[in-house]
Amino acid sequence: MASPLQDQVTSLASARAALDTDPSSAPDWQAAEVAARTIADSLRGSDAALKDQLGESSLPTSLAGLLNTASSTAGEAGIPSSTDAKGAVYEVLRVGANVCSDHDPNRQSLLDSGAVASVLALLNAYWQRISTTDSSHLPLEDLRLIKTCIGVLLNASLSYEPVRTTLISSKAPLTILKLSSTLYPPGGWADGDAEEWKWRSGLSNWAWHAISSFKRDDAEEDGPTTQNQAKQPAVFDAEALPSLISSLREFIPKVPPQEPKAFYPKTSQDLVRADLEVLNHVSMELESLALDSQSVRRQLASSDVMPILLDFVEKSGPPAYWQSFSTPKERQSWDKKVGLCKAAVIKAVVEVAGEKDSLAILWDDKATGSPGGEFVKRMVDWIKETKLDSEDARDDLVICATLSLGNMARDESHSTPLLTPPYSLLPHLLPLLEPKVDLKVKHGCTGLLKHLAQSPQNKALLGAAGTIEALAASGIWRRESDIAEIVQINAIGVAKHLSYLNATNALRLTAPIPNDPENDSPLDLILDLAQRSDELTVQSEGTRVLVNVVKGLFALQQAGLNGLQSAAPEGAKKPIAPPEESPVDEDKRKEAIARLLTLDTTEALCEMLARSGRYPILLNEAVVSLTLLSTQPPALPLVLQSLLTTLPYRITESGQAVAPPSGTNGQALTSRNSSPLDMIVAILRNLTKVYPLGLIANACTLLGTLGKDTSEDAEKIRQATKPALEALVPKAMEVDGEAVGPKAKNIVEVAAKKTLEAWSAKP
């Protein structure tokens, strides 16, 4: 270290010692200011050796001591009171910020000496004062001190875990956020002094840089994250919401409109950029908190916060007075940036609407006139009042409303009121499926329809309104929409729920699409999509629509056809049948069944059987549907052929780690069978003791139906499955390692015996 600089370090230590004795000594504060300024200026470069020497000297201790003296014995309520003390503290803070910049050992020295704690204490003291006084009259010298304190904490914590963790646990990010949001409310400069607001905007900029630095990016950490790695404490919780929400308010138009002072255009444009930067940080923070924190979601749902979020989404925009110092290109850019911020807030709103605890707040069961209360009414109004074909159409409002209501409609008690007066929403939803409508809008609409369709009370209404026909006409299931897989999955879900235990909707799915060149039905489109998709969810859910159609047309729920069993776990909730509709025309039902008796149908079900070894419920659906189809003479040879077909690797490779299709409750079993028949044998053998007895009994029933045939294919199936069937009769069976009771055992034994007897009795 050069001798003159060492002299300044010594001078700073001497001033600190003198001030410990007499904290009000102006000459000593002035001496400290001069010494600190010299040291801070010398540290502007990146001389690591100099930083090493200063960090090992008395400097860190002197910095901490001077800050403590200035904020305690020489201050009022933790804040330096004299001009001399403030001048010295400012330079001391500059030294602290510069000496630890890109230097981990000095960051640790500042932490160990207590300098970091002293800086945070000073910020907390300022917040205590500002929170109880008018912050608009804060002197520039205080703004300068607050900004530089933030700079110290930013440099000390940047990518350095010990300081970062200490500051987060001490709620430093919250203190910085409160100060920043209070001292720089966006748009506040329109009625202020230009020089002062330059300092305030700079303070805000540093504050958000510091807040961002507190968030560890695990992707940037060296090495893989381990299970034992300490979880970083949350930077913010619900306490941060008032400060974040206050910044949103500034972008909601005021009445009367705000008029700015006459600043230089360059100054005004700089402040506009600062406003937009704050808005961007705030909106992204709200989105992140809504995703991560249950307590935040509950508070966002409250009646004093949610209306502000919705007002921001609906009404906010760049203030009108910005036009006086901007070009059309700049205004277009500002509109786009505000739009991105609205999108983030919309994501937060949608997430809140999907929170179970928040749902009890957002849906007011006691509301009269408007079921669900103000939030629900406003979402419905956004859907009804938005004209998507207008030049200034607000797609974002429709997206927010459909996604939010879709989350709320998961509760059956909430879905029916949306379709009945006074809302009667359905006529306003189906136009959102038209081919020209943006896919993001269709995503929200299909998601809402999918949840509405789950209620037994809604199936007839949705079907009669033309929902299935509208989905088919939208092009969602056609190849050109394959880029929007989530929309296709939603639309498949609508068809699946509408056709469940509903013969009328099953007929609608099998009816030819008007003017379709291939004479395809909606079900044909779904099965084509399932066949060409590589996504397991699309494959399985698409085929489940076929399963529901088969069951619906065969009226399985009334007849209990062939004694087929359920594969649901014992005690599982039983499905609720929808209200009775008018009887299905028998000729139309037979015509629809005839359309199903094709090789495409049986192959789809057999593919589902072969690829679903990990999902007993899907296995049972495939087995039951094949059994029902096998009762029709034209379908019997097709089922036999499909069962014996070796399937492509894409279908039979089911050992991949994929999420179970909906409704399977995660019951997964590994399988790599090469044909559907191999899966039937695996079910009968049940070597892992995890297949439900109802599924095994149903497999026996399917074989009994098929084995009556005299064809060569039927004989192959009999030969392949007979040993496994015979093994079921004399043995006491086990499931999950435990012997089953006589009654349960009898279900399988009876089914196996009936099948073997039927084979013996065949002509």
PDB file of C-alpha atoms in Angstrom, residues 199-395:
ATOM      1  CA  TRP A 199     -31.386  11.069  -7.224  1.00  0.00           C
ATOM      2  CA  ARG A 200     -34.609   9.292  -6.389  1.00  0.00           C
ATOM      3  CA  SER A 201     -34.620   7.367  -9.686  1.00  0.00           C
ATOM      4  CA  GLY A 202     -30.981   6.385  -9.155  1.00  0.00           C
ATOM      5  CA  LEU A 203     -31.869   5.156  -5.676  1.00  0.00           C
ATOM      6  CA  SER A 204     -34.680   3.072  -7.141  1.00  0.00           C
ATOM      7  CA  ASN A 205     -32.374   1.616  -9.766  1.00  0.00           C
ATOM      8  CA  TRP A 206     -29.797   0.524  -7.187  1.00  0.00           C
ATOM      9  CA  ALA A 207     -32.535  -0.798  -4.921  1.00  0.00           C
ATOM     10  CA  TRP A 208     -33.901  -3.151  -7.563  1.00  0.00           C
ATOM     11  CA  HIS A 209     -30.404  -4.262  -8.520  1.00  0.00           C
ATOM     12  CA  ALA A 210     -29.822  -5.136  -4.865  1.00  0.00           C
ATOM     13  CA  ILE A 211     -33.150  -6.956  -4.558  1.00  0.00           C
ATOM     14  CA  SER A 212     -32.338  -8.963  -7.684  1.00  0.00           C
ATOM     15  CA  SER A 213     -28.901  -9.854  -6.319  1.00  0.00           C
ATOM     16  CA  PHE A 214     -30.452 -11.359  -3.199  1.00  0.00           C
ATOM     17  CA  LYS A 215     -32.105 -14.053  -5.314  1.00  0.00           C
ATOM     18  CA  ARG A 216     -29.728 -16.925  -5.845  1.00  0.00           C
ATOM     19  CA  ASP A 217     -29.902 -18.460  -9.302  1.00  0.00           C
ATOM     20  CA  ASP A 218     -29.317 -22.160  -8.686  1.00  0.00           C
ATOM     21  CA  ALA A 219     -28.489 -22.624 -12.354  1.00  0.00           C
ATOM     22  CA  GLU A 220     -25.392 -20.462 -11.848  1.00  0.00           C
ATOM     23  CA  GLU A 221     -24.185 -22.360  -8.799  1.00  0.00           C
ATOM     24  CA  ASP A 222     -21.119 -24.541  -9.258  1.00  0.00           C
ATOM     25  CA  GLY A 223     -21.962 -28.227  -9.266  1.00  0.00           C
ATOM     26  CA  PRO A 224     -25.328 -29.953  -9.013  1.00  0.00           C
ATOM     27  CA  THR A 225     -27.814 -29.020  -6.341  1.00  0.00           C
ATOM     28  CA  THR A 226     -27.926 -31.671  -3.632  1.00  0.00           C
ATOM     29  CA  GLN A 227     -30.795 -32.751  -1.437  1.00  0.00           C
ATOM     30  CA  ASN A 228     -28.917 -31.560   1.638  1.00  0.00           C
ATOM     31  CA  GLN A 229     -28.186 -28.092   0.235  1.00  0.00           C
ATOM     32  CA  ALA A 230     -29.652 -25.432   2.489  1.00  0.00           C
ATOM     33  CA  LYS A 231     -32.696 -23.823   0.981  1.00  0.00           C
ATOM     34  CA  GLN A 232     -32.337 -20.094   0.515  1.00  0.00           C
ATOM     35  CA  PRO A 233     -34.825 -18.186   2.650  1.00  0.00           C
ATOM     36  CA  ALA A 234     -37.510 -16.355   0.708  1.00  0.00           C
ATOM     37  CA  VAL A 235     -36.527 -12.819  -0.209  1.00  0.00           C
ATOM     38  CA  PHE A 236     -40.093 -11.537   0.224  1.00  0.00           C
ATOM     39  CA  ASP A 237     -43.338 -12.694   1.777  1.00  0.00           C
ATOM     40  CA  ALA A 238     -46.765 -11.119   2.173  1.00  0.00           C
ATOM     41  CA  GLU A 239     -45.229  -8.164   4.039  1.00  0.00           C
ATOM     42  CA  ALA A 240     -43.895  -6.881   0.713  1.00  0.00           C
ATOM     43  CA  LEU A 241     -47.315  -6.607  -0.940  1.00  0.00           C
ATOM     44  CA  PRO A 242     -48.263  -3.073   0.208  1.00  0.00           C
ATOM     45  CA  SER A 243     -45.043  -1.684  -1.277  1.00  0.00           C
ATOM     46  CA  LEU A 244     -45.458  -3.608  -4.516  1.00  0.00           C
ATOM     47  CA  ILE A 245     -49.129  -2.753  -4.919  1.00  0.00           C
ATOM     48  CA  SER A 246     -48.475   0.954  -4.328  1.00  0.00           C
ATOM     49  CA  SER A 247     -46.316   1.067  -7.464  1.00  0.00           C
ATOM     50  CA  LEU A 248     -49.102  -0.477  -9.554  1.00  0.00           C
ATOM     51  CA  ARG A 249     -51.508   2.234  -8.425  1.00  0.00           C
ATOM     52  CA  GLU A 250     -49.394   4.880 -10.103  1.00  0.00           C
ATOM     53  CA  PHE A 251     -50.205   3.462 -13.539  1.00  0.00           C
ATOM     54  CA  ILE A 252     -53.961   3.391 -13.036  1.00  0.00           C
ATOM     55  CA  PRO A 253     -55.366   6.589 -14.612  1.00  0.00           C
ATOM     56  CA  LYS A 254     -56.159   9.360 -12.175  1.00  0.00           C
ATOM     57  CA  VAL A 255     -59.177  11.654 -12.250  1.00  0.00           C
ATOM     58  CA  PRO A 256     -58.471  14.427 -13.024  1.00  0.00           C
ATOM     59  CA  PRO A 257     -55.413  13.504 -15.131  1.00  0.00           C
ATOM     60  CA  GLN A 258     -52.005  14.432 -13.729  1.00  0.00           C
ATOM     61  CA  GLU A 259     -50.131  17.252 -15.461  1.00  0.00           C
ATOM     62  CA  PRO A 260     -46.310  17.336 -15.340  1.00  0.00           C
ATOM     63  CA  LYS A 261     -43.894  20.171 -14.777  1.00  0.00           C
ATOM     64  CA  ALA A 262     -41.905  21.356 -17.775  1.00  0.00           C
ATOM     65  CA  PHE A 263     -38.751  19.210 -17.594  1.00  0.00           C
ATOM     66  CA  TYR A 264     -36.190  18.911 -20.336  1.00  0.00           C
ATOM     67  CA  PRO A 265     -37.359  16.118 -22.687  1.00  0.00           C
ATOM     68  CA  LYS A 266     -34.188  14.106 -21.982  1.00  0.00           C
ATOM     69  CA  THR A 267     -34.821  14.257 -18.233  1.00  0.00           C
ATOM     70  CA  SER A 268     -38.454  13.282 -18.686  1.00  0.00           C
ATOM     71  CA  GLN A 269     -37.540  10.338 -20.908  1.00  0.00           C
ATOM     72  CA  ASP A 270     -34.990   9.113 -18.362  1.00  0.00           C
ATOM     73  CA  LEU A 271     -37.629   9.243 -15.644  1.00  0.00           C
ATOM     74  CA  VAL A 272     -40.140   7.442 -17.845  1.00  0.00           C
ATOM     75  CA  ARG A 273     -37.609   4.654 -18.326  1.00  0.00           C
ATOM     76  CA  ALA A 274     -37.159   4.537 -14.549  1.00  0.00           C
ATOM     77  CA  ASP A 275     -40.937   4.300 -14.096  1.00  0.00           C
ATOM     78  CA  LEU A 276     -41.164   1.416 -16.550  1.00  0.00           C
ATOM     79  CA  GLU A 277     -38.242  -0.342 -14.886  1.00  0.00           C
ATOM     80  CA  VAL A 278     -39.997  -0.165 -11.524  1.00  0.00           C
ATOM     81  CA  LEU A 279     -43.228  -1.415 -13.054  1.00  0.00           C
ATOM     82  CA  ASN A 280     -41.404  -4.318 -14.663  1.00  0.00           C
ATOM     83  CA  HIS A 281     -39.738  -5.339 -11.387  1.00  0.00           C
ATOM     84  CA  VAL A 282     -42.953  -5.000  -9.397  1.00  0.00           C
ATOM     85  CA  SER A 283     -45.105  -6.995 -11.812  1.00  0.00           C
ATOM     86  CA  MET A 284     -42.545  -9.785 -12.122  1.00  0.00           C
ATOM     87  CA  GLU A 285     -42.194  -9.896  -8.340  1.00  0.00           C
ATOM     88  CA  LEU A 286     -45.951 -10.186  -7.913  1.00  0.00           C
ATOM     89  CA  GLU A 287     -46.060 -13.028 -10.418  1.00  0.00           C
ATOM     90  CA  SER A 288     -43.203 -14.825  -8.658  1.00  0.00           C
ATOM     91  CA  LEU A 289     -44.705 -14.408  -5.200  1.00  0.00           C
ATOM     92  CA  ALA A 290     -48.122 -15.600  -6.381  1.00  0.00           C
ATOM     93  CA  LEU A 291     -46.497 -18.748  -7.731  1.00  0.00           C
ATOM     94  CA  ASP A 292     -44.392 -19.460  -4.644  1.00  0.00           C
ATOM     95  CA  SER A 293     -46.288 -18.332  -1.545  1.00  0.00           C
ATOM     96  CA  GLN A 294     -49.650 -19.482  -0.252  1.00  0.00           C
ATOM     97  CA  SER A 295     -49.851 -16.588   2.224  1.00  0.00           C
ATOM     98  CA  VAL A 296     -49.249 -14.131  -0.625  1.00  0.00           C
ATOM     99  CA  ARG A 297     -52.001 -15.712  -2.711  1.00  0.00           C
ATOM    100  CA  ARG A 298     -54.453 -15.391   0.159  1.00  0.00           C
ATOM    101  CA  GLN A 299     -53.602 -11.723   0.666  1.00  0.00           C
ATOM    102  CA  LEU A 300     -53.790 -10.970  -3.054  1.00  0.00           C
ATOM    103  CA  ALA A 301     -57.302 -12.420  -3.021  1.00  0.00           C
ATOM    104  CA  SER A 302     -58.454  -9.950  -0.371  1.00  0.00           C
ATOM    105  CA  SER A 303     -61.030  -7.313  -1.221  1.00  0.00           C
ATOM    106  CA  ASP A 304     -58.571  -4.442  -0.724  1.00  0.00           C
ATOM    107  CA  VAL A 305     -55.877  -5.859  -3.045  1.00  0.00           C
ATOM    108  CA  MET A 306     -57.526  -7.834  -5.854  1.00  0.00           C
ATOM    109  CA  PRO A 307     -59.524  -4.848  -7.209  1.00  0.00           C
ATOM    110  CA  ILE A 308     -56.245  -2.945  -7.619  1.00  0.00           C
ATOM    111  CA  LEU A 309     -54.734  -5.812  -9.608  1.00  0.00           C
ATOM    112  CA  LEU A 310     -57.814  -5.970 -11.818  1.00  0.00           C
ATOM    113  CA  ASP A 311     -57.897  -2.181 -12.280  1.00  0.00           C
ATOM    114  CA  PHE A 312     -54.256  -2.320 -13.329  1.00  0.00           C
ATOM    115  CA  VAL A 313     -54.923  -5.083 -15.846  1.00  0.00           C
ATOM    116  CA  GLU A 314     -58.011  -3.390 -17.260  1.00  0.00           C
ATOM    117  CA  LYS A 315     -57.206   0.326 -17.114  1.00  0.00           C
ATOM    118  CA  SER A 316     -53.476   0.938 -16.817  1.00  0.00           C
ATOM    119  CA  GLY A 317     -51.253   2.313 -19.531  1.00  0.00           C
ATOM    120  CA  PRO A 318     -48.565   4.917 -20.124  1.00  0.00           C
ATOM    121  CA  PRO A 319     -49.908   8.205 -18.666  1.00  0.00           C
ATOM    122  CA  ALA A 320     -51.296  10.597 -21.252  1.00  0.00           C
ATOM    123  CA  TYR A 321     -48.809  13.339 -20.368  1.00  0.00           C
ATOM    124  CA  TRP A 322     -45.913  11.159 -21.579  1.00  0.00           C
ATOM    125  CA  GLN A 323     -47.022  11.966 -25.121  1.00  0.00           C
ATOM    126  CA  SER A 324     -45.806  15.570 -24.777  1.00  0.00           C
ATOM    127  CA  PHE A 325     -42.138  14.542 -24.897  1.00  0.00           C
ATOM    128  CA  SER A 326     -42.181  11.324 -26.925  1.00  0.00           C
ATOM    129  CA  THR A 327     -42.293  10.079 -30.491  1.00  0.00           C
ATOM    130  CA  PRO A 328     -44.896   7.593 -31.802  1.00  0.00           C
ATOM    131  CA  LYS A 329     -42.202   4.896 -31.856  1.00  0.00           C
ATOM    132  CA  GLU A 330     -41.373   5.528 -28.194  1.00  0.00           C
ATOM    133  CA  ARG A 331     -45.029   5.455 -27.221  1.00  0.00           C
ATOM    134  CA  GLN A 332     -45.451   2.151 -29.036  1.00  0.00           C
ATOM    135  CA  SER A 333     -42.477   0.736 -27.134  1.00  0.00           C
ATOM    136  CA  TRP A 334     -43.903   1.976 -23.821  1.00  0.00           C
ATOM    137  CA  ASP A 335     -47.297   0.420 -24.596  1.00  0.00           C
ATOM    138  CA  LYS A 336     -45.593  -2.907 -25.273  1.00  0.00           C
ATOM    139  CA  LYS A 337     -43.652  -2.788 -21.998  1.00  0.00           C
ATOM    140  CA  VAL A 338     -46.764  -1.994 -19.975  1.00  0.00           C
ATOM    141  CA  GLY A 339     -48.532  -4.836 -21.785  1.00  0.00           C
ATOM    142  CA  LEU A 340     -45.829  -7.294 -20.695  1.00  0.00           C
ATOM    143  CA  CYS A 341     -46.255  -6.111 -17.116  1.00  0.00           C
ATOM    144  CA  LYS A 342     -50.008  -6.638 -17.364  1.00  0.00           C
ATOM    145  CA  ALA A 343     -49.335 -10.188 -18.548  1.00  0.00           C
ATOM    146  CA  ALA A 344     -47.279 -10.856 -15.424  1.00  0.00           C
ATOM    147  CA  VAL A 345     -50.032  -9.501 -13.176  1.00  0.00           C
ATOM    148  CA  ILE A 346     -52.586 -11.614 -15.068  1.00  0.00           C
ATOM    149  CA  LYS A 347     -50.509 -14.700 -14.268  1.00  0.00           C
ATOM    150  CA  ALA A 348     -50.616 -13.704 -10.599  1.00  0.00           C
ATOM    151  CA  VAL A 349     -54.405 -13.263 -10.710  1.00  0.00           C
ATOM    152  CA  VAL A 350     -54.877 -16.643 -12.396  1.00  0.00           C
ATOM    153  CA  GLU A 351     -52.613 -18.311  -9.845  1.00  0.00           C
ATOM    154  CA  VAL A 352     -54.587 -16.769  -6.985  1.00  0.00           C
ATOM    155  CA  ALA A 353     -57.839 -18.020  -8.512  1.00  0.00           C
ATOM    156  CA  GLY A 354     -56.401 -21.532  -8.478  1.00  0.00           C
ATOM    157  CA  GLU A 355     -55.526 -21.454  -4.774  1.00  0.00           C
ATOM    158  CA  LYS A 356     -57.999 -23.409  -2.668  1.00  0.00           C
ATOM    159  CA  ASP A 357     -57.839 -21.043   0.304  1.00  0.00           C
ATOM    160  CA  SER A 358     -58.068 -17.991  -1.963  1.00  0.00           C
ATOM    161  CA  LEU A 359     -61.089 -19.464  -3.706  1.00  0.00           C
ATOM    162  CA  ALA A 360     -63.094 -19.140  -0.511  1.00  0.00           C
ATOM    163  CA  ILE A 361     -62.301 -15.407  -0.579  1.00  0.00           C
ATOM    164  CA  LEU A 362     -62.797 -14.735  -4.288  1.00  0.00           C
ATOM    165  CA  TRP A 363     -66.067 -16.688  -4.554  1.00  0.00           C
ATOM    166  CA  ASP A 364     -68.555 -15.093  -2.203  1.00  0.00           C
ATOM    167  CA  ASP A 365     -71.258 -17.647  -1.466  1.00  0.00           C
ATOM    168  CA  LYS A 366     -73.378 -15.008   0.258  1.00  0.00           C
ATOM    169  CA  ALA A 367     -73.452 -12.613  -2.690  1.00  0.00           C
ATOM    170  CA  THR A 368     -76.921 -11.831  -3.991  1.00  0.00           C
ATOM    171  CA  GLY A 369     -77.718 -10.784  -7.536  1.00  0.00           C
ATOM    172  CA  SER A 370     -74.286 -11.745  -8.853  1.00  0.00           C
ATOM    173  CA  PRO A 371     -73.393 -15.329  -7.871  1.00  0.00           C
ATOM    174  CA  GLY A 372     -69.862 -15.528  -6.534  1.00  0.00           C
ATOM    175  CA  GLY A 373     -69.586 -11.802  -5.907  1.00  0.00           C
ATOM    176  CA  GLU A 374     -67.640  -8.944  -7.480  1.00  0.00           C
ATOM    177  CA  PHE A 375     -64.600 -10.855  -8.708  1.00  0.00           C
ATOM    178  CA  VAL A 376     -66.672 -13.448 -10.559  1.00  0.00           C
ATOM    179  CA  LYS A 377     -68.957 -10.790 -12.025  1.00  0.00           C
ATOM    180  CA  ARG A 378     -65.987  -8.809 -13.283  1.00  0.00           C
ATOM    181  CA  MET A 379     -64.469 -11.880 -14.951  1.00  0.00           C
ATOM    182  CA  VAL A 380     -67.780 -12.683 -16.617  1.00  0.00           C
ATOM    183  CA  ASP A 381     -68.133  -9.076 -17.777  1.00  0.00           C
ATOM    184  CA  TRP A 382     -64.657  -9.142 -19.321  1.00  0.00           C
ATOM    185  CA  ILE A 383     -65.670 -12.155 -21.401  1.00  0.00           C
ATOM    186  CA  LYS A 384     -69.045 -10.754 -22.395  1.00  0.00           C
ATOM    187  CA  GLU A 385     -67.954  -7.203 -23.154  1.00  0.00           C
ATOM    188  CA  THR A 386     -64.762  -7.855 -25.102  1.00  0.00           C
ATOM    189  CA  LYS A 387     -65.281  -7.834 -28.875  1.00  0.00           C
ATOM    190  CA  LEU A 388     -62.398  -9.800 -30.311  1.00  0.00           C
ATOM    191  CA  ASP A 389     -63.071  -8.607 -33.852  1.00  0.00           C
ATOM    192  CA  SER A 390     -62.598  -4.926 -32.937  1.00  0.00           C
ATOM    193  CA  GLU A 391     -59.367  -3.052 -33.649  1.00  0.00           C
ATOM    194  CA  ASP A 392     -58.605  -2.455 -29.978  1.00  0.00           C
ATOM    195  CA  ALA A 393     -59.764  -5.878 -28.752  1.00  0.00           C
ATOM    196  CA  ARG A 394     -58.522  -6.782 -25.270  1.00  0.00           C
ATOM    197  CA  ASP A 395     -57.527 -10.401 -25.677  1.00  0.00           C
TER     198      ASP A 395
END
